[in-house]
CSV table of C-alpha atoms in Angstrom, one decimal:
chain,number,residue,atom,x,y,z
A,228,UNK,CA,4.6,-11.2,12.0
A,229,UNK,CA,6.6,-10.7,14.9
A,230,UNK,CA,4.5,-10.6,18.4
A,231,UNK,CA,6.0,-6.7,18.7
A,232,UNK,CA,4.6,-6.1,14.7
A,233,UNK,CA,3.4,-2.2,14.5
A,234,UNK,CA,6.0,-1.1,17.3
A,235,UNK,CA,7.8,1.9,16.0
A,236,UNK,CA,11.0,2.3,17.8
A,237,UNK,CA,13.6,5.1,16.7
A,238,UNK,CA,17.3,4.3,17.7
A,239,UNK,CA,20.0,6.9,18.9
A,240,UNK,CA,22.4,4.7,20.4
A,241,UNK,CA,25.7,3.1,19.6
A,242,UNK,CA,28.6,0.5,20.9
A,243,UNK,CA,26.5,-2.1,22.6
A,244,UNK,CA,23.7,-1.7,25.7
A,245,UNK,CA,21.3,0.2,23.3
A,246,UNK,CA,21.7,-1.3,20.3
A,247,UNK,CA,21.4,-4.6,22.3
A,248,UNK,CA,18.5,-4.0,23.7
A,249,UNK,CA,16.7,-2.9,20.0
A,250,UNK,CA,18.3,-5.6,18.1
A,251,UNK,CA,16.1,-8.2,20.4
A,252,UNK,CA,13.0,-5.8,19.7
A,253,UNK,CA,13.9,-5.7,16.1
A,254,UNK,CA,14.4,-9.4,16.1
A,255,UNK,CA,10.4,-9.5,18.1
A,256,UNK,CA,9.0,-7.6,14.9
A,257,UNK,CA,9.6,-4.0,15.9
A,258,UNK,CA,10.2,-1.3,13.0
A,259,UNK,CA,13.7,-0.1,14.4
A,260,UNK,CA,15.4,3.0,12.6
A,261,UNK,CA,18.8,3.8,13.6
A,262,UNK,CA,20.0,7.3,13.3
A,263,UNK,CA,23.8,7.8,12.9
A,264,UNK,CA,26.6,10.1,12.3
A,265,UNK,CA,27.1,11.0,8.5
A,266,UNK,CA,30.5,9.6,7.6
A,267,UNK,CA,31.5,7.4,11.0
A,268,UNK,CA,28.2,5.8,11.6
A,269,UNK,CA,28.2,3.6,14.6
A,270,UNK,CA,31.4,3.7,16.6
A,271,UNK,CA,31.8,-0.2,16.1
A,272,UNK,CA,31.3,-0.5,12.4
A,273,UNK,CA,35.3,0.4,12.2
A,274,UNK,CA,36.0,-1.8,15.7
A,275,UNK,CA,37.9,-4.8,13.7
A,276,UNK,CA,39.7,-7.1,12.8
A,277,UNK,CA,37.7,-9.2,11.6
A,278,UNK,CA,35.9,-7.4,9.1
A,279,UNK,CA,33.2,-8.5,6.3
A,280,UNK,CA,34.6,-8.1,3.3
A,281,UNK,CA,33.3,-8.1,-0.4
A,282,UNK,CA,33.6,-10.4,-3.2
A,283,UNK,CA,35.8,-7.9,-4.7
A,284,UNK,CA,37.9,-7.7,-1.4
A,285,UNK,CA,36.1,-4.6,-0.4
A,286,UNK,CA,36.4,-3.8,3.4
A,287,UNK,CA,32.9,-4.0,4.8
A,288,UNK,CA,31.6,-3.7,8.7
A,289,UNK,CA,33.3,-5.1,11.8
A,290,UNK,CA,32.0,-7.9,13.2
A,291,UNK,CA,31.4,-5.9,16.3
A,292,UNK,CA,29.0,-3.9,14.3
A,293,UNK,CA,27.0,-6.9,13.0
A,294,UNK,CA,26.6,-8.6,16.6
A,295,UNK,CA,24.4,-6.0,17.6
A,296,UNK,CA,22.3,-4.5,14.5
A,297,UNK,CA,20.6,-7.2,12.6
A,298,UNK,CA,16.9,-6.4,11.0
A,299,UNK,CA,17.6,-2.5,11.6
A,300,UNK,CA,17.3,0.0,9.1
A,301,UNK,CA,19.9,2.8,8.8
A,302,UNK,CA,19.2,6.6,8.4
A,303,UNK,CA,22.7,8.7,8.6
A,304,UNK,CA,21.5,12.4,9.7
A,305,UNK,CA,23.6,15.4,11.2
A,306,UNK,CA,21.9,15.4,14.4
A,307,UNK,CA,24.3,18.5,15.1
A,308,UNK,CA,22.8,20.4,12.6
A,309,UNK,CA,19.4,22.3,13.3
A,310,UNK,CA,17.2,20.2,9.5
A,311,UNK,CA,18.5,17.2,10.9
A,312,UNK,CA,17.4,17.1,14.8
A,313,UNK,CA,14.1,18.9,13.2
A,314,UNK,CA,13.9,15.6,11.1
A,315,UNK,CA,14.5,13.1,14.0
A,316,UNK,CA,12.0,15.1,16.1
A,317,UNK,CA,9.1,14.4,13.1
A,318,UNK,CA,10.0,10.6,12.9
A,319,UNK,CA,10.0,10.9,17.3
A,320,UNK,CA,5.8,12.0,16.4
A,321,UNK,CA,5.3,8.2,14.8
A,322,UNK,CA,7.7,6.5,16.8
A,323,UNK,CA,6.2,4.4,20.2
A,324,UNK,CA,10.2,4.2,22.0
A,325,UNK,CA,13.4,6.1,21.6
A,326,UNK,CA,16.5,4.3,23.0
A,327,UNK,CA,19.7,6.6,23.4
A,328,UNK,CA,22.9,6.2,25.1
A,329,UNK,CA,24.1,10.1,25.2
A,330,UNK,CA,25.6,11.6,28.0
A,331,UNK,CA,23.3,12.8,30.4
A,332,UNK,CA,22.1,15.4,29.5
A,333,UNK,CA,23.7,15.5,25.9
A,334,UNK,CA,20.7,15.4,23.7
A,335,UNK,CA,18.9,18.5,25.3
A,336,UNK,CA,20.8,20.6,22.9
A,337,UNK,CA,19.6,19.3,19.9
A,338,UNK,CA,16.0,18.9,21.6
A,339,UNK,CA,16.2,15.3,21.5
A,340,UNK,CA,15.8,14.5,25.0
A,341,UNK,CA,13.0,13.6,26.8
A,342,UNK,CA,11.8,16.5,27.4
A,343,UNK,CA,12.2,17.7,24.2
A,344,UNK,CA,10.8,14.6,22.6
A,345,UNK,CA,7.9,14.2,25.0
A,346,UNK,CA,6.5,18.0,24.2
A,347,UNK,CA,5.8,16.2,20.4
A,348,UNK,CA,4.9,12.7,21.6
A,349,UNK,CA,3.5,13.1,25.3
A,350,UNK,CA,3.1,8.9,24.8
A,351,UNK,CA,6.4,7.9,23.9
A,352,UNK,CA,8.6,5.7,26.0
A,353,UNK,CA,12.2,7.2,25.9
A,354,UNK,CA,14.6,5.1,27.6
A,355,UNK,CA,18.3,6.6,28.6
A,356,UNK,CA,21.2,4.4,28.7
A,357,UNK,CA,24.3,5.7,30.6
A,358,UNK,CA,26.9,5.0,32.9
A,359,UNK,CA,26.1,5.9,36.2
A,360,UNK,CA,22.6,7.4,35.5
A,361,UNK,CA,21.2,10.3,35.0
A,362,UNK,CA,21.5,11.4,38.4
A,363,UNK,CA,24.2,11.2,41.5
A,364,UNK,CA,27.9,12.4,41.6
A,365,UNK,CA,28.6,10.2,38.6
A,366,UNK,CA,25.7,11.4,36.2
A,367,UNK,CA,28.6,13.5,33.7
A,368,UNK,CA,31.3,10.5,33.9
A,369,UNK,CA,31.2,8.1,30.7
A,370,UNK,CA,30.1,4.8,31.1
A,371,UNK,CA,32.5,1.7,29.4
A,372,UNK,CA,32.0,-1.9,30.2
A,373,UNK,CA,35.5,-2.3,31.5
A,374,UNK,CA,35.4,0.2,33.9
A,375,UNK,CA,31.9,-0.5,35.1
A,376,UNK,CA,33.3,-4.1,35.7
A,377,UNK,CA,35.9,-2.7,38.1
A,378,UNK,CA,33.7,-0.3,39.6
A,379,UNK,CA,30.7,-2.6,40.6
A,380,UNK,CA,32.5,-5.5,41.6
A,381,UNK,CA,32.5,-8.0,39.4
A,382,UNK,CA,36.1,-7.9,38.6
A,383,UNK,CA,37.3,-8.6,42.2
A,384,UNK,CA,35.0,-11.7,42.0
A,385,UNK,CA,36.6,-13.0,38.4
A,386,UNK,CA,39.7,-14.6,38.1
A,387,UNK,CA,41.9,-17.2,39.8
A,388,UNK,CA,42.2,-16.9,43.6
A,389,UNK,CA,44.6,-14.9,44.9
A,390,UNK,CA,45.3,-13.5,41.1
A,391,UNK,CA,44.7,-9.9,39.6
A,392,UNK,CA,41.3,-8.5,39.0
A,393,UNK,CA,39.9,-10.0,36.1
A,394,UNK,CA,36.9,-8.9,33.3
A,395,UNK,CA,34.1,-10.9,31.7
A,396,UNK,CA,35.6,-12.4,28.6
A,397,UNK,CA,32.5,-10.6,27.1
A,398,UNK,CA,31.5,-7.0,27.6
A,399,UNK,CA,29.1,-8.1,29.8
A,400,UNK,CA,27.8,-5.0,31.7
A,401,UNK,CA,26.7,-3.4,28.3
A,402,UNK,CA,24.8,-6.7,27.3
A,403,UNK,CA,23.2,-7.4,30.7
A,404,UNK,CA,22.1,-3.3,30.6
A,405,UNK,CA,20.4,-4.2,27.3
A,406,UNK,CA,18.4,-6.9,28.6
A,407,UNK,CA,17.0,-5.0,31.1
A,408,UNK,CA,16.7,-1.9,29.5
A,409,UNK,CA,14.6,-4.2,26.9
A,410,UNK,CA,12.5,-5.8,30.0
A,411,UNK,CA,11.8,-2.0,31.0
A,412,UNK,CA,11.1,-0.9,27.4
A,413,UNK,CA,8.2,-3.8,27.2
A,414,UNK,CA,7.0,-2.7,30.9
A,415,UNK,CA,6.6,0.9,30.1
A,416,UNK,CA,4.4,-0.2,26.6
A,417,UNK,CA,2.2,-2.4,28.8
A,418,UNK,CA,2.0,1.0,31.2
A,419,UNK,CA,1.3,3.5,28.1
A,420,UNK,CA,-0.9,0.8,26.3
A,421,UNK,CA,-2.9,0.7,29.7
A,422,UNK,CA,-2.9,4.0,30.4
A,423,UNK,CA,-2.0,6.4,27.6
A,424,UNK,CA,1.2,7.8,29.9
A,425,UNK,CA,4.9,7.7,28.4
A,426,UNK,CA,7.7,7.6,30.7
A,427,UNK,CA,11.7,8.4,30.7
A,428,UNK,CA,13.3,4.5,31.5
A,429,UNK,CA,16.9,5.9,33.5
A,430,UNK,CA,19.4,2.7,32.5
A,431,UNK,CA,22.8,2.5,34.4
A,432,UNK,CA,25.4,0.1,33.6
A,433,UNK,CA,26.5,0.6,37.2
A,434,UNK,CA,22.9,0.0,39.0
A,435,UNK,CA,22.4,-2.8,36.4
A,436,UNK,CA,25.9,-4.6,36.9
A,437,UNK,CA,26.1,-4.0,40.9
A,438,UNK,CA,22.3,-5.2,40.5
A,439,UNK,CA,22.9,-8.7,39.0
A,440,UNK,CA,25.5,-9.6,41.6
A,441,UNK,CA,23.0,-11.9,43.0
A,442,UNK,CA,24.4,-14.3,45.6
A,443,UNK,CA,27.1,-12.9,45.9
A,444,UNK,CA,25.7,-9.7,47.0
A,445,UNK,CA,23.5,-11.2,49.2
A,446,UNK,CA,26.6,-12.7,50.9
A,447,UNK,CA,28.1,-9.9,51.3
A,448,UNK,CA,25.0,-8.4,52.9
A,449,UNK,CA,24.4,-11.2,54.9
A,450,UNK,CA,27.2,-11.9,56.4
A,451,UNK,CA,29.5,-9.0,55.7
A,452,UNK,CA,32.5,-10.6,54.8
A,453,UNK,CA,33.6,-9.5,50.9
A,454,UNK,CA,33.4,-12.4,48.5
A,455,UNK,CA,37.3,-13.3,46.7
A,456,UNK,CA,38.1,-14.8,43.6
A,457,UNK,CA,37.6,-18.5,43.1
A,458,UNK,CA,38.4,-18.8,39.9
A,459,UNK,CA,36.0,-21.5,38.4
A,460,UNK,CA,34.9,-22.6,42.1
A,461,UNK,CA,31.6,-21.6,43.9
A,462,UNK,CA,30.9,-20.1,47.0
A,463,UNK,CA,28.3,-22.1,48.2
A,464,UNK,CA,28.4,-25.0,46.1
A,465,UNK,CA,31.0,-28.5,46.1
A,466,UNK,CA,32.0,-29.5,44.2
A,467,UNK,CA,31.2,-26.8,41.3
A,468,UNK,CA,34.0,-26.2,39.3
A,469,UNK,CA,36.0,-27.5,36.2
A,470,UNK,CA,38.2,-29.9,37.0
A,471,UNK,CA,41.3,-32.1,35.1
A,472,UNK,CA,40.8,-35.1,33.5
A,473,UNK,CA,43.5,-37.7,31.3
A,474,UNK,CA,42.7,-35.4,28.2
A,475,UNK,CA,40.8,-32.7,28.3
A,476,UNK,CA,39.1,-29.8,31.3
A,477,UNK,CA,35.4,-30.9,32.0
A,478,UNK,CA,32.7,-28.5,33.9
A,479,UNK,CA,30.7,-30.8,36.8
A,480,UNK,CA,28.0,-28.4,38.8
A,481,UNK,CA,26.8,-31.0,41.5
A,482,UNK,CA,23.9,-28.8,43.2
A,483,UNK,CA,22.5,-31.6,45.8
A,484,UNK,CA,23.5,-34.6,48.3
A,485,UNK,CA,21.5,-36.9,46.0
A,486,UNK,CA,23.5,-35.8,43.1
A,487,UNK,CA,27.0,-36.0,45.1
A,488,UNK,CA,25.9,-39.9,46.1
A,489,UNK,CA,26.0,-40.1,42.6
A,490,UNK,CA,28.8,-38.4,41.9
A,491,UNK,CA,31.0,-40.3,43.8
A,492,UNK,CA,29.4,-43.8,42.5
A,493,UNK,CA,30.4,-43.0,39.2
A,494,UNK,CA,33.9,-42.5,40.7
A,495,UNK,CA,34.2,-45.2,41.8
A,496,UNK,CA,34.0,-43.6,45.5
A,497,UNK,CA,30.3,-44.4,46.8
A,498,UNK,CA,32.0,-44.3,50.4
A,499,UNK,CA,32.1,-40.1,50.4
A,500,UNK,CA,28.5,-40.4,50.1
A,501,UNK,CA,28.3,-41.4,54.0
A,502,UNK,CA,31.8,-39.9,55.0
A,503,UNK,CA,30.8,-37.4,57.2
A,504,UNK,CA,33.4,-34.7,55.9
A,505,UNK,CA,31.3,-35.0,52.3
A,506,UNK,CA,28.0,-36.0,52.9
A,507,UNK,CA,26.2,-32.7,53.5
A,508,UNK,CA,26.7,-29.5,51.0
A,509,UNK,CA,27.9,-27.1,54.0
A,510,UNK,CA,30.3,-30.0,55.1
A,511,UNK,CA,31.7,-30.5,51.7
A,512,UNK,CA,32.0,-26.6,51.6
A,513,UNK,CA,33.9,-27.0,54.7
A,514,UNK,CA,36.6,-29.4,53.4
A,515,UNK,CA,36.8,-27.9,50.1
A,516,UNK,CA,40.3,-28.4,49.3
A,517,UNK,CA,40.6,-32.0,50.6
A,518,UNK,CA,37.8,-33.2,48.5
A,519,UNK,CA,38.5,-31.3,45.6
A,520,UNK,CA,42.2,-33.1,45.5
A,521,UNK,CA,40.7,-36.5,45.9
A,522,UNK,CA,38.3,-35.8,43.0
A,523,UNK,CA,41.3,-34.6,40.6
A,524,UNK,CA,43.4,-37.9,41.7
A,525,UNK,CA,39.8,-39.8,40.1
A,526,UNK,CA,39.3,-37.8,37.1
A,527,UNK,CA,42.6,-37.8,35.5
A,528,UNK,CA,42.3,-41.7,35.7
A,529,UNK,CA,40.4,-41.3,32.3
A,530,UNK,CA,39.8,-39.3,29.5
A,531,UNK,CA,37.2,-36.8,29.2
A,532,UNK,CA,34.4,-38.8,27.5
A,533,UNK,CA,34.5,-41.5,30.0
A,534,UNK,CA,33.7,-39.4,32.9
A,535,UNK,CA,31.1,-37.4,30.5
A,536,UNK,CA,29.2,-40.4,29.6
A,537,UNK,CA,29.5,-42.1,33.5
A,538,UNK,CA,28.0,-38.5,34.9
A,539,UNK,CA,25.8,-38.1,32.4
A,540,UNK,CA,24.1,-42.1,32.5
A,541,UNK,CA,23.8,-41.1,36.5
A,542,UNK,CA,22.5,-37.5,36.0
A,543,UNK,CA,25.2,-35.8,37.7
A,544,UNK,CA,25.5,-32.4,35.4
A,545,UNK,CA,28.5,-31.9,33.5
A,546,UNK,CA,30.6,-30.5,29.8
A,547,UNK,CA,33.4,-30.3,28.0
A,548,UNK,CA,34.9,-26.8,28.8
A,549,UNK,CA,34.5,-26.1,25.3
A,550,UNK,CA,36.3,-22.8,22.8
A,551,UNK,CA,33.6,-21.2,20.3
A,552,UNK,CA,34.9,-23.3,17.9
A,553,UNK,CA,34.0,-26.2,19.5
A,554,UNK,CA,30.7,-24.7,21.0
A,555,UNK,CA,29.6,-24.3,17.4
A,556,UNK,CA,30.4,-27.5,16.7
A,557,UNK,CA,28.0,-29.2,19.5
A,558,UNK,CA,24.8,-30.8,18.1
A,559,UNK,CA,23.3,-29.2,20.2
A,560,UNK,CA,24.1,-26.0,18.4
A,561,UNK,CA,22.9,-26.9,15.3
A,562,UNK,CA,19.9,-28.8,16.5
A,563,UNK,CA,18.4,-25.3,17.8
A,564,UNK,CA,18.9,-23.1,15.4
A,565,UNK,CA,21.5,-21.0,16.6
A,566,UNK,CA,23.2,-19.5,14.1
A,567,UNK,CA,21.7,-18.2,10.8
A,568,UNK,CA,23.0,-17.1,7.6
A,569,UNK,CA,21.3,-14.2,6.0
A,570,UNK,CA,22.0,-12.2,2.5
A,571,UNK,CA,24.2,-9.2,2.6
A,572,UNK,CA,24.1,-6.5,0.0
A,573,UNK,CA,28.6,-6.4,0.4
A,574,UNK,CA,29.3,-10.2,1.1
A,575,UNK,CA,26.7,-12.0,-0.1
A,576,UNK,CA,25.8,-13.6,3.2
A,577,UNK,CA,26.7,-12.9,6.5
A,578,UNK,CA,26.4,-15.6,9.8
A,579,UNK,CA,24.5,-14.0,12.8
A,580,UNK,CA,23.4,-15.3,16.2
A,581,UNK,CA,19.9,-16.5,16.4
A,582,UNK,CA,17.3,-15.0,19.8
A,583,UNK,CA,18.0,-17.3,22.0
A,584,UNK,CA,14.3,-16.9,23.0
A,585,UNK,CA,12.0,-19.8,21.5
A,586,UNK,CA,8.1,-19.2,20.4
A,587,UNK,CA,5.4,-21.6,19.8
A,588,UNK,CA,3.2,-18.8,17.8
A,589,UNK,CA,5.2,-15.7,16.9
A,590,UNK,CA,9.4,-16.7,16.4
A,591,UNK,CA,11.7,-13.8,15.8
A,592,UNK,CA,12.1,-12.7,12.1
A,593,UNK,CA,15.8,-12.5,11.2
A,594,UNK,CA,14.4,-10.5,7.3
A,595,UNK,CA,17.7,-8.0,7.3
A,596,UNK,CA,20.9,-8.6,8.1
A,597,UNK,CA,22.9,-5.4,9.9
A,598,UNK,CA,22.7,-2.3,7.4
A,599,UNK,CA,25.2,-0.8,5.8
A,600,UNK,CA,25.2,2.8,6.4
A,601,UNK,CA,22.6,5.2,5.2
A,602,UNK,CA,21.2,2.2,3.7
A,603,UNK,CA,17.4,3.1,4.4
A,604,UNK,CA,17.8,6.8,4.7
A,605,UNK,CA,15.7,7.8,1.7
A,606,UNK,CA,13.0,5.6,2.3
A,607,UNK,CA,12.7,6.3,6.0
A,608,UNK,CA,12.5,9.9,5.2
A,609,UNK,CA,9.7,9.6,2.3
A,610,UNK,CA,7.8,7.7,4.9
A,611,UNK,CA,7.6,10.4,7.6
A,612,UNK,CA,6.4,12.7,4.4
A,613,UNK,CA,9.8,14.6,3.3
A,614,UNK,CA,10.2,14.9,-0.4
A,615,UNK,CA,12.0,14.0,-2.8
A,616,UNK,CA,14.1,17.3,-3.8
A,617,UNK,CA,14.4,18.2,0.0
A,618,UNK,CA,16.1,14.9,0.3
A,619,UNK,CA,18.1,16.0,-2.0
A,620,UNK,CA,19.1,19.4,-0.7
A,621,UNK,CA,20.0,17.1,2.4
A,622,UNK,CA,22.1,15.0,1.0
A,623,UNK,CA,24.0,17.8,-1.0
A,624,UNK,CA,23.8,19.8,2.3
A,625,UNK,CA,26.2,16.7,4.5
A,626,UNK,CA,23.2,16.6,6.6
A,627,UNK,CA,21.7,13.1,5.3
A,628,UNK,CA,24.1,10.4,3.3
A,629,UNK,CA,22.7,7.7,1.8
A,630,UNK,CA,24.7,4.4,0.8
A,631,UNK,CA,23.3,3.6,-2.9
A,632,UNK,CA,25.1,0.2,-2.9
A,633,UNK,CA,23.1,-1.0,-0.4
């Protein structure tokens, strides 16, 4: 029993933010059910290579699809059709949270906004995931990742210094959103738990993206000087940066005069420690480039382990600038859990991501790997009371589909 058990959540979003954000409270225990599009589904199931495949070679989900859906259950509907927003509004009557990512606006017309869905559950907690909002001169615009990147910043802070405008390697925008629409999603149940009041949660990937620039925004405010690309150097920090070494890149993130004295011991350079153009952080700031070429004349001395094992025996933080392949390979890795393997109705078994959240008392449950889809539409529909033969009409109608394989 997951420590969200009994939370009903009913899920009309797609791509990434909102089905994020109800994966992690799927993962906590919650009953998600996720409403999709007859036929298409979920824009990412078809957003490969790489694709699951079948014993049988049978094309399955993209990968895409299955980062983000885990311990879901799938009802296809017609939303666009009159039985099937009626049938999303009765499972909105047993449902605690709705999460969509609609244009504003956009689900009014089926009366599946918040408004609509409030006049049937005054208690539920509806949270909108957008672009820009539901409100200001960018409310109608669509919202991608990329372009909410550029838009908020972040981009013109990523990449090499004096090099183009660079993304996250990740869509990062969408997944940050999805935390924090998650974080407001858990707030608002405390709220309606404590009072009996639902709310409408308004999630931007703009606010949330411009909202998590974090030091570097308070630069900017501070000071008023706009922040450049460093590419893997800090701001405030030196040194804090990958550097060189006789075989491979390493990460070293020295955050304190203590840890520089270090530093430079295991260097065989415990003068900087006292050198008055190194010994204080804003100094060493100050002659970034100087100190930064003395330490890559150092590293590339010796190979990668070496100066791993000498930082590490000092406790002076630092990695290997690992790929995934070898960030899966790390002990680390394994020794917490972080990947799992789960059965899959097409595959056999499919790899996931584990939460990286850990719990003494109530772990996350990781029952159901991603649906296939329509996979639970029958059953989610003879739980909210809808027969048999009217499921049947549905189907025959193109209003419902239902995947009998899964």
């Amino acid at each position: 029993m997951g420590p969200l058990s009994g939370l009903k959540v009913l899920d009309l979003s797609r791509v990434l933010a909102g089905p994020w954000a109800t994966q992690i409270l799927a993962d906590l225990g919650a009953e998600v059910v996720k409403v999709e599009r007859p036929g298409a589904g979920d824009d990412t199931r078809s957003w490969g290579p790489p694709f699951i495949k079948g014993a049988d070679g049978t094309q399955g989900d993209a990968a895409y699809y299955l980062a983000a859906n885990r311990n879901k259950k799938s009802l296809a509907i017609d939303i666009a059709d009159p039985r099937g927003a009626a049938l999303v509004r009765r499972l909105a009557e047993s449902a605690d949270v709705v999460v969509e990512n609609f244009k504003a606006g956009g689900l009014a017309r089926y009366g599946l906004d918040y408004a609509g869905l409030a006049a049937v559950k005054p208690d539920i907690v509806y949270c909108s995931i957008t672009g820009f909002g539901q409100d200001g001169p960018n409310a109608e615009r669509p919202g991608y990742d990329f372009v909410i990147q550029a838009m908020a910043g972040l981009m013109s802070l990523t990449g090499a210094a004096g090099g183009q405008p660079t993304k996250a390697g990740v869509a990062i925008a969408d997944i940050t959103t999805g935390l924090y629409a998650t974080i407001a999603i858990l707030a608002a149940i405390r709220h309606r738990d404590t009072t009996g009041e639902g709310q409408h949660i308004d999630m931007a990937l703009f606010d949330t993206t411009l909202g998590w620039m974090a030091n570097q925004a308070m630069n900017y405010l501070v000071s008023g000087k706009v922040p450049r690309p460093m590419g893997n150097a800090h701001p405030n920090i030196v040194p804090y940066q990958d550097f060189p070494t006789a075989t491979r890149r390493i990460a070293v993130a020295v955050g304190n005069n203590g840890q520089f004295r270090a530093f430079a011991k295991a260097l065989g350079r415990p003068e900087w420690g006292t050198d008055e153009r190194y010994a204080s952080s804003s100094a060493r700031v100050a002659n970034r480039d100087a100190l930064v070429g003395e330490i890559e004349a150092e590293l590339l001395r010796e190979p990668a382990e070496h100066w791993l094992a000498a930082f590490d025996a000092v406790g002076v933080p630092a990695g290997p600038v690992n790929d995934l392949a070898q960030a899966f390979a790390e002990e680390q890795t394994k020794a917490r859990g972080l990947v799992i393997e789960q059965p899959h109705p097409l595959a056999g078994t499919v790899r996931t991501m584990a939460q990286p959240m850990r719990f003494s008392k109530t772990p996350p449950d990781y029952a159901n790997a991603p649906p296939q889809l329509g996979a639970d539409s029958t059953d989610v529909l003879r739980a909210a009371g809808v027969s048999d033969a009217e499921i049947e009409v549905l189907i025959g109608a193109g209003v419902v589909e239902t995947n009998a394989r899964a």
